[in-house]
């Protein structure tokens, strides 16, 4: 079920969606699992991880509209030391032939060997700039951003996680692809852009469910803000369940690994731990709680691979 190989270094002007050769619509896979079936719930896996080998899942959907807007200019974006968003942006730069800059949280990393994630970014041509955590937290401040941009000239700035109004608009197609096949579409959330677009695209009579992987209770305001920017106001029906972050971003305790290992053995599908495992665990718990009426079809959006 691998996606087609991308064409070698096509010009960005040719159009990123065409040049990256995505596999769309992504396939939906029904899984038979008694933890859902005993409650009359049908589980689908929306395999967005198969859209593209280098830009899987919501990374493709969120990045392509931003790359189209960048029109070949340098793309500058932000992320932590293990950011999948940085890796996807760097890969897109390599495949489409435009420069990329990654502003990385943690100036202490500058003098250390690059971890495998950042090494992949560098190998794909991304310029890495390490900043202290205070500067990183203030990255949205115009003065701080101007200081970062001064070193790199004319850049298209894409926010952390790729979530902005363009990304939300790009994710509406995910919702449209699930119309007619799911009553509830669930996705793990980091920065909120995928949920904002998913809900907008689902159409009436269906709802989107977000499972935040970070603590803090801030994501509802973020999603509402993204929908305001992207669609002019609320769009679609959505909700969040904040209980399944397992302590915060990248926190993957033994209980979560045990759940993911067991799911892999049952269904023969690798389970990414930071996002997808938390989503699937949450849905299993919600089914047991009776959160989904009998007869409900739930689609779990698989946003990335291990």
mmCIF file of N, CA, C and O in Angstrom, residues 132-185:
data_model
loop_
_atom_site.group_PDB
_atom_site.id
_atom_site.type_symbol
_atom_site.label_atom_id
_atom_site.label_comp_id
_atom_site.label_asym_id
_atom_site.label_seq_id
_atom_site.Cartn_x
_atom_site.Cartn_y
_atom_site.Cartn_z
ATOM 1 N N UNK A 132 17.091 29.907 21.919
ATOM 2 C CA UNK A 132 16.751 29.585 23.299
ATOM 3 C C UNK A 132 15.235 29.534 23.459
ATOM 4 O O UNK A 132 14.474 30.050 22.644
ATOM 5 N N UNK A 133 14.797 28.920 24.541
ATOM 6 C CA UNK A 133 13.372 28.668 24.726
ATOM 7 C C UNK A 133 12.555 29.947 24.897
ATOM 8 O O UNK A 133 11.403 30.014 24.468
ATOM 9 N N UNK A 134 13.143 30.967 25.505
ATOM 10 C CA UNK A 134 12.421 32.234 25.654
ATOM 11 C C UNK A 134 12.164 32.869 24.286
ATOM 12 O O UNK A 134 11.062 33.358 24.013
ATOM 13 N N UNK A 135 13.170 32.853 23.430
ATOM 14 C CA UNK A 135 12.992 33.387 22.075
ATOM 15 C C UNK A 135 11.971 32.562 21.311
ATOM 16 O O UNK A 135 11.113 33.116 20.604
ATOM 17 N N UNK A 136 12.025 31.254 21.479
ATOM 18 C CA UNK A 136 11.091 30.386 20.758
ATOM 19 C C UNK A 136 9.653 30.668 21.195
ATOM 20 O O UNK A 136 8.747 30.737 20.353
ATOM 21 N N UNK A 137 9.439 30.836 22.500
ATOM 22 C CA UNK A 137 8.088 31.127 22.978
ATOM 23 C C UNK A 137 7.566 32.444 22.413
ATOM 24 O O UNK A 137 6.355 32.601 22.211
ATOM 25 N N UNK A 138 8.473 33.381 22.158
ATOM 26 C CA UNK A 138 8.082 34.704 21.666
ATOM 27 C C UNK A 138 8.135 34.801 20.144
ATOM 28 O O UNK A 138 8.109 35.902 19.598
ATOM 29 N N UNK A 139 8.186 33.680 19.463
ATOM 30 C CA UNK A 139 8.383 33.696 18.005
ATOM 31 C C UNK A 139 7.281 34.419 17.246
ATOM 32 O O UNK A 139 7.472 34.849 16.112
ATOM 33 N N UNK A 140 6.094 34.550 17.854
ATOM 34 C CA UNK A 140 5.021 35.275 17.194
ATOM 35 C C UNK A 140 5.110 36.772 17.360
ATOM 36 O O UNK A 140 4.382 37.523 16.678
ATOM 37 N N UNK A 141 5.991 37.260 18.229
ATOM 38 C CA UNK A 141 6.171 38.696 18.424
ATOM 39 C C UNK A 141 6.815 39.293 17.169
ATOM 40 O O UNK A 141 7.837 38.797 16.705
ATOM 41 N N UNK A 142 6.255 40.365 16.609
ATOM 42 C CA UNK A 142 6.795 40.920 15.353
ATOM 43 C C UNK A 142 8.275 41.278 15.437
ATOM 44 O O UNK A 142 9.018 41.069 14.468
ATOM 45 N N UNK A 143 8.716 41.795 16.577
ATOM 46 C CA UNK A 143 10.113 42.183 16.704
ATOM 47 C C UNK A 143 11.023 40.956 16.724
ATOM 48 O O UNK A 143 12.082 40.938 16.086
ATOM 49 N N UNK A 144 10.622 39.930 17.452
ATOM 50 C CA UNK A 144 11.407 38.697 17.497
ATOM 51 C C UNK A 144 11.449 38.053 16.118
ATOM 52 O O UNK A 144 12.511 37.627 15.637
ATOM 53 N N UNK A 145 10.300 37.999 15.449
ATOM 54 C CA UNK A 145 10.250 37.394 14.117
ATOM 55 C C UNK A 145 11.109 38.178 13.134
ATOM 56 O O UNK A 145 11.821 37.589 12.308
ATOM 57 N N UNK A 146 11.060 39.492 13.216
ATOM 58 C CA UNK A 146 11.877 40.313 12.315
ATOM 59 C C UNK A 146 13.356 40.013 12.518
ATOM 60 O O UNK A 146 14.135 39.958 11.551
ATOM 61 N N UNK A 147 13.756 39.820 13.775
ATOM 62 C CA UNK A 147 15.144 39.474 14.043
ATOM 63 C C UNK A 147 15.541 38.141 13.438
ATOM 64 O O UNK A 147 16.648 37.988 12.896
ATOM 65 N N UNK A 148 14.635 37.164 13.494
ATOM 66 C CA UNK A 148 14.925 35.857 12.894
ATOM 67 C C UNK A 148 14.990 35.961 11.374
ATOM 68 O O UNK A 148 15.840 35.340 10.729
ATOM 69 N N UNK A 149 14.087 36.748 10.813
ATOM 70 C CA UNK A 149 14.027 36.853 9.350
ATOM 71 C C UNK A 149 15.192 37.638 8.771
ATOM 72 O O UNK A 149 15.543 37.460 7.600
ATOM 73 N N UNK A 150 15.793 38.509 9.572
ATOM 74 C CA UNK A 150 16.847 39.375 9.047
ATOM 75 C C UNK A 150 18.024 38.580 8.485
ATOM 76 O O UNK A 150 18.737 39.050 7.597
ATOM 77 N N UNK A 151 18.220 37.379 8.993
ATOM 78 C CA UNK A 151 19.346 36.559 8.538
ATOM 79 C C UNK A 151 19.066 35.807 7.249
ATOM 80 O O UNK A 151 20.000 35.292 6.622
ATOM 81 N N UNK A 152 17.785 35.737 6.840
ATOM 82 C CA UNK A 152 17.448 34.834 5.742
ATOM 83 C C UNK A 152 16.742 35.516 4.564
ATOM 84 O O UNK A 152 16.375 34.847 3.606
ATOM 85 N N UNK A 153 16.547 36.818 4.629
ATOM 86 C CA UNK A 153 15.963 37.521 3.489
ATOM 87 C C UNK A 153 14.478 37.250 3.340
ATOM 88 O O UNK A 153 13.772 36.983 4.322
ATOM 89 N N UNK A 154 14.005 37.299 2.101
ATOM 90 C CA UNK A 154 12.574 37.144 1.821
ATOM 91 C C UNK A 154 12.150 35.699 2.058
ATOM 92 O O UNK A 154 12.614 34.789 1.384
ATOM 93 N N UNK A 155 11.277 35.509 3.025
ATOM 94 C CA UNK A 155 10.832 34.161 3.381
ATOM 95 C C UNK A 155 9.317 34.121 3.485
ATOM 96 O O UNK A 155 8.668 35.112 3.824
ATOM 97 N N UNK A 156 8.763 32.955 3.218
ATOM 98 C CA UNK A 156 7.384 32.660 3.565
ATOM 99 C C UNK A 156 7.407 31.972 4.923
ATOM 100 O O UNK A 156 8.041 30.924 5.072
ATOM 101 N N UNK A 157 6.744 32.567 5.914
ATOM 102 C CA UNK A 157 6.765 32.031 7.272
ATOM 103 C C UNK A 157 5.565 31.112 7.479
ATOM 104 O O UNK A 157 4.418 31.512 7.265
ATOM 105 N N UNK A 158 5.844 29.880 7.872
ATOM 106 C CA UNK A 158 4.801 28.900 8.184
ATOM 107 C C UNK A 158 4.901 28.606 9.677
ATOM 108 O O UNK A 158 5.990 28.321 10.176
ATOM 109 N N UNK A 159 3.796 28.672 10.423
ATOM 110 C CA UNK A 159 3.874 28.514 11.878
ATOM 111 C C UNK A 159 4.229 27.094 12.305
ATOM 112 O O UNK A 159 4.200 26.149 11.503
ATOM 113 N N UNK A 160 4.539 26.946 13.583
ATOM 114 C CA UNK A 160 4.826 25.637 14.171
ATOM 115 C C UNK A 160 3.685 24.669 13.878
ATOM 116 O O UNK A 160 2.507 25.010 14.012
ATOM 117 N N UNK A 161 4.037 23.471 13.454
ATOM 118 C CA UNK A 161 3.018 22.485 13.139
ATOM 119 C C UNK A 161 2.316 22.714 11.822
ATOM 120 O O UNK A 161 1.493 21.896 11.398
ATOM 121 N N UNK A 162 2.612 23.832 11.162
ATOM 122 C CA UNK A 162 1.999 24.118 9.865
ATOM 123 C C UNK A 162 0.575 24.614 9.943
ATOM 124 O O UNK A 162 -0.090 24.737 8.913
ATOM 125 N N UNK A 163 0.062 24.910 11.145
ATOM 126 C CA UNK A 163 -1.353 25.246 11.290
ATOM 127 C C UNK A 163 -1.589 26.745 11.149
ATOM 128 O O UNK A 163 -1.176 27.532 12.003
ATOM 129 N N UNK A 164 -2.242 27.111 10.057
ATOM 130 C CA UNK A 164 -2.720 28.478 9.837
ATOM 131 C C UNK A 164 -3.993 28.375 9.013
ATOM 132 O O UNK A 164 -4.532 27.272 8.800
ATOM 133 N N UNK A 165 -4.505 29.491 8.539
ATOM 134 C CA UNK A 165 -5.771 29.452 7.806
ATOM 135 C C UNK A 165 -5.647 28.645 6.520
ATOM 136 O O UNK A 165 -6.577 27.922 6.134
ATOM 137 N N UNK A 166 -4.496 28.741 5.845
ATOM 138 C CA UNK A 166 -4.313 27.957 4.621
ATOM 139 C C UNK A 166 -4.324 26.463 4.929
ATOM 140 O O UNK A 166 -4.894 25.665 4.179
ATOM 141 N N UNK A 167 -3.681 26.075 6.027
ATOM 142 C CA UNK A 167 -3.660 24.664 6.411
ATOM 143 C C UNK A 167 -5.062 24.159 6.725
ATOM 144 O O UNK A 167 -5.446 23.052 6.321
ATOM 145 N N UNK A 168 -5.838 24.955 7.456
ATOM 146 C CA UNK A 168 -7.206 24.553 7.765
ATOM 147 C C UNK A 168 -8.019 24.370 6.495
ATOM 148 O O UNK A 168 -8.778 23.402 6.346
ATOM 149 N N UNK A 169 -7.850 25.284 5.549
ATOM 150 C CA UNK A 169 -8.551 25.140 4.267
ATOM 151 C C UNK A 169 -8.108 23.870 3.535
ATOM 152 O O UNK A 169 -8.930 23.167 2.944
ATOM 153 N N UNK A 170 -6.806 23.564 3.613
ATOM 154 C CA UNK A 170 -6.317 22.353 2.965
ATOM 155 C C UNK A 170 -6.878 21.089 3.576
ATOM 156 O O UNK A 170 -7.047 20.076 2.877
ATOM 157 N N UNK A 171 -7.195 21.115 4.866
ATOM 158 C CA UNK A 171 -7.704 19.920 5.547
ATOM 159 C C UNK A 171 -9.205 19.724 5.377
ATOM 160 O O UNK A 171 -9.735 18.697 5.815
ATOM 161 N N UNK A 172 -9.886 20.678 4.748
ATOM 162 C CA UNK A 172 -11.318 20.462 4.512
ATOM 163 C C UNK A 172 -11.543 19.258 3.603
ATOM 164 O O UNK A 172 -12.556 18.562 3.730
ATOM 165 N N UNK A 173 -10.607 18.993 2.698
ATOM 166 C CA UNK A 173 -10.782 17.863 1.790
ATOM 167 C C UNK A 173 -10.792 16.551 2.548
ATOM 168 O O UNK A 173 -11.447 15.590 2.124
ATOM 169 N N UNK A 174 -10.073 16.472 3.658
ATOM 170 C CA UNK A 174 -10.114 15.285 4.502
ATOM 171 C C UNK A 174 -11.543 15.029 4.971
ATOM 172 O O UNK A 174 -12.036 13.897 4.930
ATOM 173 N N UNK A 175 -12.223 16.073 5.421
ATOM 174 C CA UNK A 175 -13.616 15.925 5.826
ATOM 175 C C UNK A 175 -14.504 15.494 4.672
ATOM 176 O O UNK A 175 -15.373 14.629 4.829
ATOM 177 N N UNK A 176 -14.290 16.085 3.505
ATOM 178 C CA UNK A 176 -15.120 15.731 2.344
ATOM 179 C C UNK A 176 -14.927 14.266 1.961
ATOM 180 O O UNK A 176 -15.875 13.589 1.549
ATOM 181 N N UNK A 177 -13.702 13.765 2.104
ATOM 182 C CA UNK A 177 -13.445 12.366 1.770
ATOM 183 C C UNK A 177 -14.172 11.410 2.705
ATOM 184 O O UNK A 177 -14.411 10.253 2.344
ATOM 185 N N UNK A 178 -14.512 11.881 3.905
ATOM 186 C CA UNK A 178 -15.183 11.022 4.885
ATOM 187 C C UNK A 178 -16.697 11.176 4.880
ATOM 188 O O UNK A 178 -17.391 10.460 5.603
ATOM 189 N N UNK A 179 -17.220 12.104 4.094
ATOM 190 C CA UNK A 179 -18.671 12.245 4.001
ATOM 191 C C UNK A 179 -19.273 10.940 3.475
ATOM 192 O O UNK A 179 -18.782 10.343 2.535
ATOM 193 N N UNK A 180 -20.320 10.510 4.094
ATOM 194 C CA UNK A 180 -21.000 9.306 3.647
ATOM 195 C C UNK A 180 -20.436 8.027 4.197
ATOM 196 O O UNK A 180 -21.036 6.963 4.017
ATOM 197 N N UNK A 181 -19.274 8.083 4.871
ATOM 198 C CA UNK A 181 -18.692 6.851 5.397
ATOM 199 C C UNK A 181 -18.517 6.866 6.904
ATOM 200 O O UNK A 181 -18.318 5.801 7.496
ATOM 201 N N UNK A 182 -18.588 8.026 7.547
ATOM 202 C CA UNK A 182 -18.363 8.097 8.996
ATOM 203 C C UNK A 182 -19.341 9.059 9.638
ATOM 204 O O UNK A 182 -19.643 10.124 9.088
ATOM 205 N N UNK A 183 -19.818 8.678 10.822
ATOM 206 C CA UNK A 183 -20.646 9.575 11.625
ATOM 207 C C UNK A 183 -19.776 10.488 12.480
ATOM 208 O O UNK A 183 -20.114 11.653 12.722
ATOM 209 N N UNK A 184 -18.660 9.937 12.958
ATOM 210 C CA UNK A 184 -17.698 10.684 13.772
ATOM 211 C C UNK A 184 -16.327 10.501 13.152
ATOM 212 O O UNK A 184 -15.921 9.370 12.853
ATOM 213 N N UNK A 185 -15.612 11.605 12.925
ATOM 214 C CA UNK A 185 -14.236 11.548 12.428
ATOM 215 C C UNK A 185 -13.332 12.073 13.532
ATOM 216 O O UNK A 185 -13.487 13.210 13.987
#
